[in-house]
Amino acid sequence: MAPAPPWNGWDHDDPRPWPWPDDMDEDLNDRPGPDWLDETARRVRTRLRCTALPEVVGHGDFESQNIRWNGDRLHVVHDWDSAVARPEAALAGLAAAVFPAGGPENRPATVAETERFLAAYARARGRHWTREESEVAWAAGLWVLAFNAKKASVAQPNGSAATRLAEEAPERLRRAAA
């Protein structure tokens, strides 16, 4: 299996929080702040790196532009160069955080949408999340949102891309136990 893409590469070798982005020629660690965002990355990275959940192979970039539907039935999932080995809960958490991105509103999921996605996923698999699985799902979702917000803050230092995440981060951190 190829290395994880950076948006779910919390286990990269550098001790600094951010992996090298695949779509920018810039080390995110060399760009300071926002401080709360860098701290959020450190906390969720620590949480994710300490899990002992088994890994499965799945899609690591489950944004809406990578999914096609036939009515209300899944037809195809594109972008399989994003296949990764991660705990099932982490894959579900990544998807739960970004599934609306690239769609008509092109935005990440809210906390409420993430919660509904994870609940629906648990129902579909026929088993509730354990405490650790739930924490890992929330941590993985927050990781990708933080990574995307960090990239946006570098690309547009005066932009507002991280504003909503700043409001949601405390609740997402609480649910991640990070």
PDB file of C-alpha atoms in Angstrom:
ATOM      1  CA  MET A   1       0.000   0.000   0.000  1.00  0.00           C
ATOM      2  CA  ALA A   2       1.297   3.458  -0.882  1.00  0.00           C
ATOM      3  CA  PRO A   3       1.869   6.017   1.860  1.00  0.00           C
ATOM      4  CA  ALA A   4      -1.254   7.745   3.131  1.00  0.00           C
ATOM      5  CA  PRO A   5      -2.169  10.959   1.343  1.00  0.00           C
ATOM      6  CA  PRO A   6      -1.343  13.988   3.478  1.00  0.00           C
ATOM      7  CA  TRP A   7      -4.973  14.755   4.274  1.00  0.00           C
ATOM      8  CA  ASN A   8      -5.027  11.548   6.309  1.00  0.00           C
ATOM      9  CA  GLY A   9      -1.294  11.361   6.968  1.00  0.00           C
ATOM     10  CA  TRP A  10      -1.276  12.019  10.696  1.00  0.00           C
ATOM     11  CA  ASP A  11       1.405   9.335  11.085  1.00  0.00           C
ATOM     12  CA  HIS A  12       4.028  11.055   8.939  1.00  0.00           C
ATOM     13  CA  ASP A  13       7.654  10.871  10.132  1.00  0.00           C
ATOM     14  CA  ASP A  14       8.208  14.552  10.915  1.00  0.00           C
ATOM     15  CA  PRO A  15       7.667  15.350  14.625  1.00  0.00           C
ATOM     16  CA  ARG A  16       6.044  18.648  13.613  1.00  0.00           C
ATOM     17  CA  PRO A  17       2.281  18.492  13.179  1.00  0.00           C
ATOM     18  CA  TRP A  18       1.756  18.923   9.446  1.00  0.00           C
ATOM     19  CA  PRO A  19       2.671  16.564   6.595  1.00  0.00           C
ATOM     20  CA  TRP A  20       3.813  18.008   3.294  1.00  0.00           C
ATOM     21  CA  PRO A  21       0.708  18.864   1.219  1.00  0.00           C
ATOM     22  CA  ASP A  22       0.347  17.193  -2.149  1.00  0.00           C
ATOM     23  CA  ASP A  23      -1.130  20.284  -3.790  1.00  0.00           C
ATOM     24  CA  MET A  24       1.194  23.036  -2.518  1.00  0.00           C
ATOM     25  CA  ASP A  25       4.925  23.528  -2.716  1.00  0.00           C
ATOM     26  CA  GLU A  26       5.239  24.744   0.845  1.00  0.00           C
ATOM     27  CA  ASP A  27       6.007  23.236   4.232  1.00  0.00           C
ATOM     28  CA  LEU A  28       2.979  24.067   6.379  1.00  0.00           C
ATOM     29  CA  ASN A  29       5.140  23.786   9.494  1.00  0.00           C
ATOM     30  CA  ASP A  30       7.191  26.786   8.355  1.00  0.00           C
ATOM     31  CA  ARG A  31       4.071  28.970   8.392  1.00  0.00           C
ATOM     32  CA  PRO A  32       3.158  29.901  11.964  1.00  0.00           C
ATOM     33  CA  GLY A  33      -0.416  29.869  13.209  1.00  0.00           C
ATOM     34  CA  PRO A  34      -3.081  30.180  13.751  1.00  0.00           C
ATOM     35  CA  ASP A  35      -1.862  28.799  17.074  1.00  0.00           C
ATOM     36  CA  TRP A  36      -5.169  27.100  17.937  1.00  0.00           C
ATOM     37  CA  LEU A  37      -5.054  25.264  14.606  1.00  0.00           C
ATOM     38  CA  ASP A  38      -1.504  23.983  15.081  1.00  0.00           C
ATOM     39  CA  GLU A  39      -2.414  22.885  18.631  1.00  0.00           C
ATOM     40  CA  THR A  40      -5.545  21.129  17.340  1.00  0.00           C
ATOM     41  CA  ALA A  41      -3.403  19.206  14.854  1.00  0.00           C
ATOM     42  CA  ARG A  42      -0.975  18.166  17.586  1.00  0.00           C
ATOM     43  CA  ARG A  43      -3.795  16.944  19.821  1.00  0.00           C
ATOM     44  CA  VAL A  44      -5.678  14.913  17.226  1.00  0.00           C
ATOM     45  CA  ARG A  45      -2.452  13.550  15.763  1.00  0.00           C
ATOM     46  CA  THR A  46      -1.486  12.281  19.220  1.00  0.00           C
ATOM     47  CA  ARG A  47      -4.930  10.707  19.659  1.00  0.00           C
ATOM     48  CA  LEU A  48      -4.829   9.008  16.274  1.00  0.00           C
ATOM     49  CA  ARG A  49      -1.287   7.718  16.647  1.00  0.00           C
ATOM     50  CA  CYS A  50      -2.095   5.934  19.910  1.00  0.00           C
ATOM     51  CA  THR A  51      -4.981   3.830  18.628  1.00  0.00           C
ATOM     52  CA  ALA A  52      -4.562   0.085  18.363  1.00  0.00           C
ATOM     53  CA  LEU A  53      -7.626  -0.480  16.184  1.00  0.00           C
ATOM     54  CA  PRO A  54      -7.011  -2.840  13.257  1.00  0.00           C
ATOM     55  CA  GLU A  55      -6.581  -1.317   9.837  1.00  0.00           C
ATOM     56  CA  VAL A  56      -8.747  -1.995   6.810  1.00  0.00           C
ATOM     57  CA  VAL A  57      -8.339  -0.821   3.238  1.00  0.00           C
ATOM     58  CA  GLY A  58     -10.700   1.951   2.255  1.00  0.00           C
ATOM     59  CA  HIS A  59     -11.169   5.216   0.428  1.00  0.00           C
ATOM     60  CA  GLY A  60      -9.400   8.121   2.095  1.00  0.00           C
ATOM     61  CA  ASP A  61     -10.961  11.008   0.139  1.00  0.00           C
ATOM     62  CA  PHE A  62     -14.717  10.534   0.269  1.00  0.00           C
ATOM     63  CA  GLU A  63     -15.675  14.024  -0.897  1.00  0.00           C
ATOM     64  CA  SER A  64     -18.806  14.380  -2.985  1.00  0.00           C
ATOM     65  CA  GLN A  65     -16.928  15.011  -6.244  1.00  0.00           C
ATOM     66  CA  ASN A  66     -15.511  11.477  -5.949  1.00  0.00           C
ATOM     67  CA  ILE A  67     -18.934   9.809  -5.636  1.00  0.00           C
ATOM     68  CA  ARG A  68     -21.625   9.230  -8.256  1.00  0.00           C
ATOM     69  CA  TRP A  69     -25.168   8.153  -7.518  1.00  0.00           C
ATOM     70  CA  ASN A  70     -27.875   6.468  -9.559  1.00  0.00           C
ATOM     71  CA  GLY A  71     -30.946   7.879  -7.843  1.00  0.00           C
ATOM     72  CA  ASP A  72     -30.433   7.116  -4.166  1.00  0.00           C
ATOM     73  CA  ARG A  73     -28.091   4.187  -4.805  1.00  0.00           C
ATOM     74  CA  LEU A  74     -24.331   4.458  -4.889  1.00  0.00           C
ATOM     75  CA  HIS A  75     -23.156   3.964  -8.462  1.00  0.00           C
ATOM     76  CA  VAL A  76     -19.375   4.471  -8.364  1.00  0.00           C
ATOM     77  CA  VAL A  77     -16.597   5.930  -6.231  1.00  0.00           C
ATOM     78  CA  HIS A  78     -13.729   7.612  -8.103  1.00  0.00           C
ATOM     79  CA  ASP A  79     -10.198   8.664  -7.091  1.00  0.00           C
ATOM     80  CA  TRP A  80      -8.965   5.300  -5.862  1.00  0.00           C
ATOM     81  CA  ASP A  81      -5.412   6.583  -5.754  1.00  0.00           C
ATOM     82  CA  SER A  82      -6.660   7.691  -2.325  1.00  0.00           C
ATOM     83  CA  ALA A  83      -6.975   4.097  -1.090  1.00  0.00           C
ATOM     84  CA  VAL A  84      -5.370   3.761   2.333  1.00  0.00           C
ATOM     85  CA  ALA A  85      -5.021   1.317   5.203  1.00  0.00           C
ATOM     86  CA  ARG A  86      -6.560   2.935   8.271  1.00  0.00           C
ATOM     87  CA  PRO A  87      -8.873   1.832  11.081  1.00  0.00           C
ATOM     88  CA  GLU A  88     -12.467   1.578   9.862  1.00  0.00           C
ATOM     89  CA  ALA A  89     -13.493   4.267  12.346  1.00  0.00           C
ATOM     90  CA  ALA A  90     -10.863   6.661  10.957  1.00  0.00           C
ATOM     91  CA  LEU A  91     -12.087   6.092   7.393  1.00  0.00           C
ATOM     92  CA  ALA A  92     -15.680   6.706   8.484  1.00  0.00           C
ATOM     93  CA  GLY A  93     -14.610   9.811  10.399  1.00  0.00           C
ATOM     94  CA  LEU A  94     -12.741  11.223   7.407  1.00  0.00           C
ATOM     95  CA  ALA A  95     -15.779  10.662   5.197  1.00  0.00           C
ATOM     96  CA  ALA A  96     -18.169  12.067   7.794  1.00  0.00           C
ATOM     97  CA  ALA A  97     -16.223  15.325   7.947  1.00  0.00           C
ATOM     98  CA  VAL A  98     -15.795  15.957   4.220  1.00  0.00           C
ATOM     99  CA  PHE A  99     -18.639  14.256   2.359  1.00  0.00           C
ATOM    100  CA  PRO A 100     -20.327  17.552   1.295  1.00  0.00           C
ATOM    101  CA  ALA A 101     -17.040  19.079   0.056  1.00  0.00           C
ATOM    102  CA  GLY A 102     -16.885  19.574  -3.667  1.00  0.00           C
ATOM    103  CA  GLY A 103     -20.664  19.486  -3.886  1.00  0.00           C
ATOM    104  CA  PRO A 104     -22.998  22.396  -4.600  1.00  0.00           C
ATOM    105  CA  GLU A 105     -22.133  24.148  -1.317  1.00  0.00           C
ATOM    106  CA  ASN A 106     -18.477  22.995  -1.324  1.00  0.00           C
ATOM    107  CA  ARG A 107     -18.094  22.968   2.428  1.00  0.00           C
ATOM    108  CA  PRO A 108     -17.156  20.484   5.133  1.00  0.00           C
ATOM    109  CA  ALA A 109     -19.817  18.801   7.238  1.00  0.00           C
ATOM    110  CA  THR A 110     -21.087  20.492  10.373  1.00  0.00           C
ATOM    111  CA  VAL A 111     -20.798  18.776  13.749  1.00  0.00           C
ATOM    112  CA  ALA A 112     -24.471  17.746  13.471  1.00  0.00           C
ATOM    113  CA  GLU A 113     -23.986  16.361   9.938  1.00  0.00           C
ATOM    114  CA  THR A 114     -20.884  14.482  11.060  1.00  0.00           C
ATOM    115  CA  GLU A 115     -22.824  12.991  13.962  1.00  0.00           C
ATOM    116  CA  ARG A 116     -25.689  11.884  11.671  1.00  0.00           C
ATOM    117  CA  PHE A 117     -23.233  10.385   9.161  1.00  0.00           C
ATOM    118  CA  LEU A 118     -21.451   8.369  11.859  1.00  0.00           C
ATOM    119  CA  ALA A 119     -24.779   7.180  13.316  1.00  0.00           C
ATOM    120  CA  ALA A 120     -26.002   6.105   9.873  1.00  0.00           C
ATOM    121  CA  TYR A 121     -22.707   4.331   9.223  1.00  0.00           C
ATOM    122  CA  ALA A 122     -23.014   2.426  12.508  1.00  0.00           C
ATOM    123  CA  ARG A 123     -26.592   1.410  11.644  1.00  0.00           C
ATOM    124  CA  ALA A 124     -25.519   0.250   8.182  1.00  0.00           C
ATOM    125  CA  ARG A 125     -22.736  -1.900   9.580  1.00  0.00           C
ATOM    126  CA  GLY A 126     -25.079  -3.306  12.243  1.00  0.00           C
ATOM    127  CA  ARG A 127     -22.900  -2.416  15.216  1.00  0.00           C
ATOM    128  CA  HIS A 128     -22.551   0.635  17.449  1.00  0.00           C
ATOM    129  CA  TRP A 129     -19.203   2.369  17.690  1.00  0.00           C
ATOM    130  CA  THR A 130     -17.108   1.504  20.718  1.00  0.00           C
ATOM    131  CA  ARG A 131     -15.828   4.454  22.726  1.00  0.00           C
ATOM    132  CA  GLU A 132     -12.394   4.214  21.089  1.00  0.00           C
ATOM    133  CA  GLU A 133     -13.871   3.880  17.610  1.00  0.00           C
ATOM    134  CA  SER A 134     -16.038   6.941  18.162  1.00  0.00           C
ATOM    135  CA  GLU A 135     -13.078   8.968  19.416  1.00  0.00           C
ATOM    136  CA  VAL A 136     -10.923   7.880  16.476  1.00  0.00           C
ATOM    137  CA  ALA A 137     -13.697   8.755  14.011  1.00  0.00           C
ATOM    138  CA  TRP A 138     -14.042  12.267  15.455  1.00  0.00           C
ATOM    139  CA  ALA A 139     -10.252  12.720  15.620  1.00  0.00           C
ATOM    140  CA  ALA A 140      -9.750  11.642  11.990  1.00  0.00           C
ATOM    141  CA  GLY A 141     -12.495  13.986  10.831  1.00  0.00           C
ATOM    142  CA  LEU A 142     -11.011  16.869  12.763  1.00  0.00           C
ATOM    143  CA  TRP A 143      -7.550  16.060  11.392  1.00  0.00           C
ATOM    144  CA  VAL A 144      -8.640  16.450   7.761  1.00  0.00           C
ATOM    145  CA  LEU A 145     -10.618  19.608   8.536  1.00  0.00           C
ATOM    146  CA  ALA A 146      -7.623  21.095  10.359  1.00  0.00           C
ATOM    147  CA  PHE A 147      -5.247  20.134   7.538  1.00  0.00           C
ATOM    148  CA  ASN A 148      -7.524  21.764   4.971  1.00  0.00           C
ATOM    149  CA  ALA A 149      -7.902  24.882   7.149  1.00  0.00           C
ATOM    150  CA  LYS A 150      -4.124  25.139   7.572  1.00  0.00           C
ATOM    151  CA  LYS A 151      -3.593  24.945   3.819  1.00  0.00           C
ATOM    152  CA  ALA A 152      -6.267  27.585   3.295  1.00  0.00           C
ATOM    153  CA  SER A 153      -4.648  29.866   5.892  1.00  0.00           C
ATOM    154  CA  VAL A 154      -1.337  29.613   4.005  1.00  0.00           C
ATOM    155  CA  ALA A 155      -2.930  30.195   0.606  1.00  0.00           C
ATOM    156  CA  GLN A 156      -5.002  33.165   1.862  1.00  0.00           C
ATOM    157  CA  PRO A 157      -3.553  34.460   5.141  1.00  0.00           C
ATOM    158  CA  ASN A 158      -6.367  36.977   5.606  1.00  0.00           C
ATOM    159  CA  GLY A 159      -9.112  34.586   4.498  1.00  0.00           C
ATOM    160  CA  SER A 160     -11.840  33.217   6.709  1.00  0.00           C
ATOM    161  CA  ALA A 161     -11.488  29.527   5.855  1.00  0.00           C
ATOM    162  CA  ALA A 162     -10.705  28.517   9.437  1.00  0.00           C
ATOM    163  CA  THR A 163     -13.424  30.609  11.086  1.00  0.00           C
ATOM    164  CA  ARG A 164     -16.108  27.903  11.218  1.00  0.00           C
ATOM    165  CA  LEU A 165     -13.620  25.271  12.293  1.00  0.00           C
ATOM    166  CA  ALA A 166     -12.453  27.571  15.099  1.00  0.00           C
ATOM    167  CA  GLU A 167     -16.035  27.587  16.372  1.00  0.00           C
ATOM    168  CA  GLU A 168     -16.462  23.807  16.052  1.00  0.00           C
ATOM    169  CA  ALA A 169     -12.994  22.641  17.106  1.00  0.00           C
ATOM    170  CA  PRO A 170     -13.683  22.551  20.867  1.00  0.00           C
ATOM    171  CA  GLU A 171     -16.698  20.257  20.398  1.00  0.00           C
ATOM    172  CA  ARG A 172     -14.889  18.066  17.894  1.00  0.00           C
ATOM    173  CA  LEU A 173     -11.862  17.852  20.230  1.00  0.00           C
ATOM    174  CA  ARG A 174     -14.151  16.856  23.107  1.00  0.00           C
ATOM    175  CA  ARG A 175     -15.718  14.072  21.045  1.00  0.00           C
ATOM    176  CA  ALA A 176     -12.267  12.914  19.967  1.00  0.00           C
ATOM    177  CA  ALA A 177     -11.047  12.891  23.586  1.00  0.00           C
ATOM    178  CA  ALA A 178      -8.044  14.835  22.328  1.00  0.00           C
TER     179      ALA A 178
END
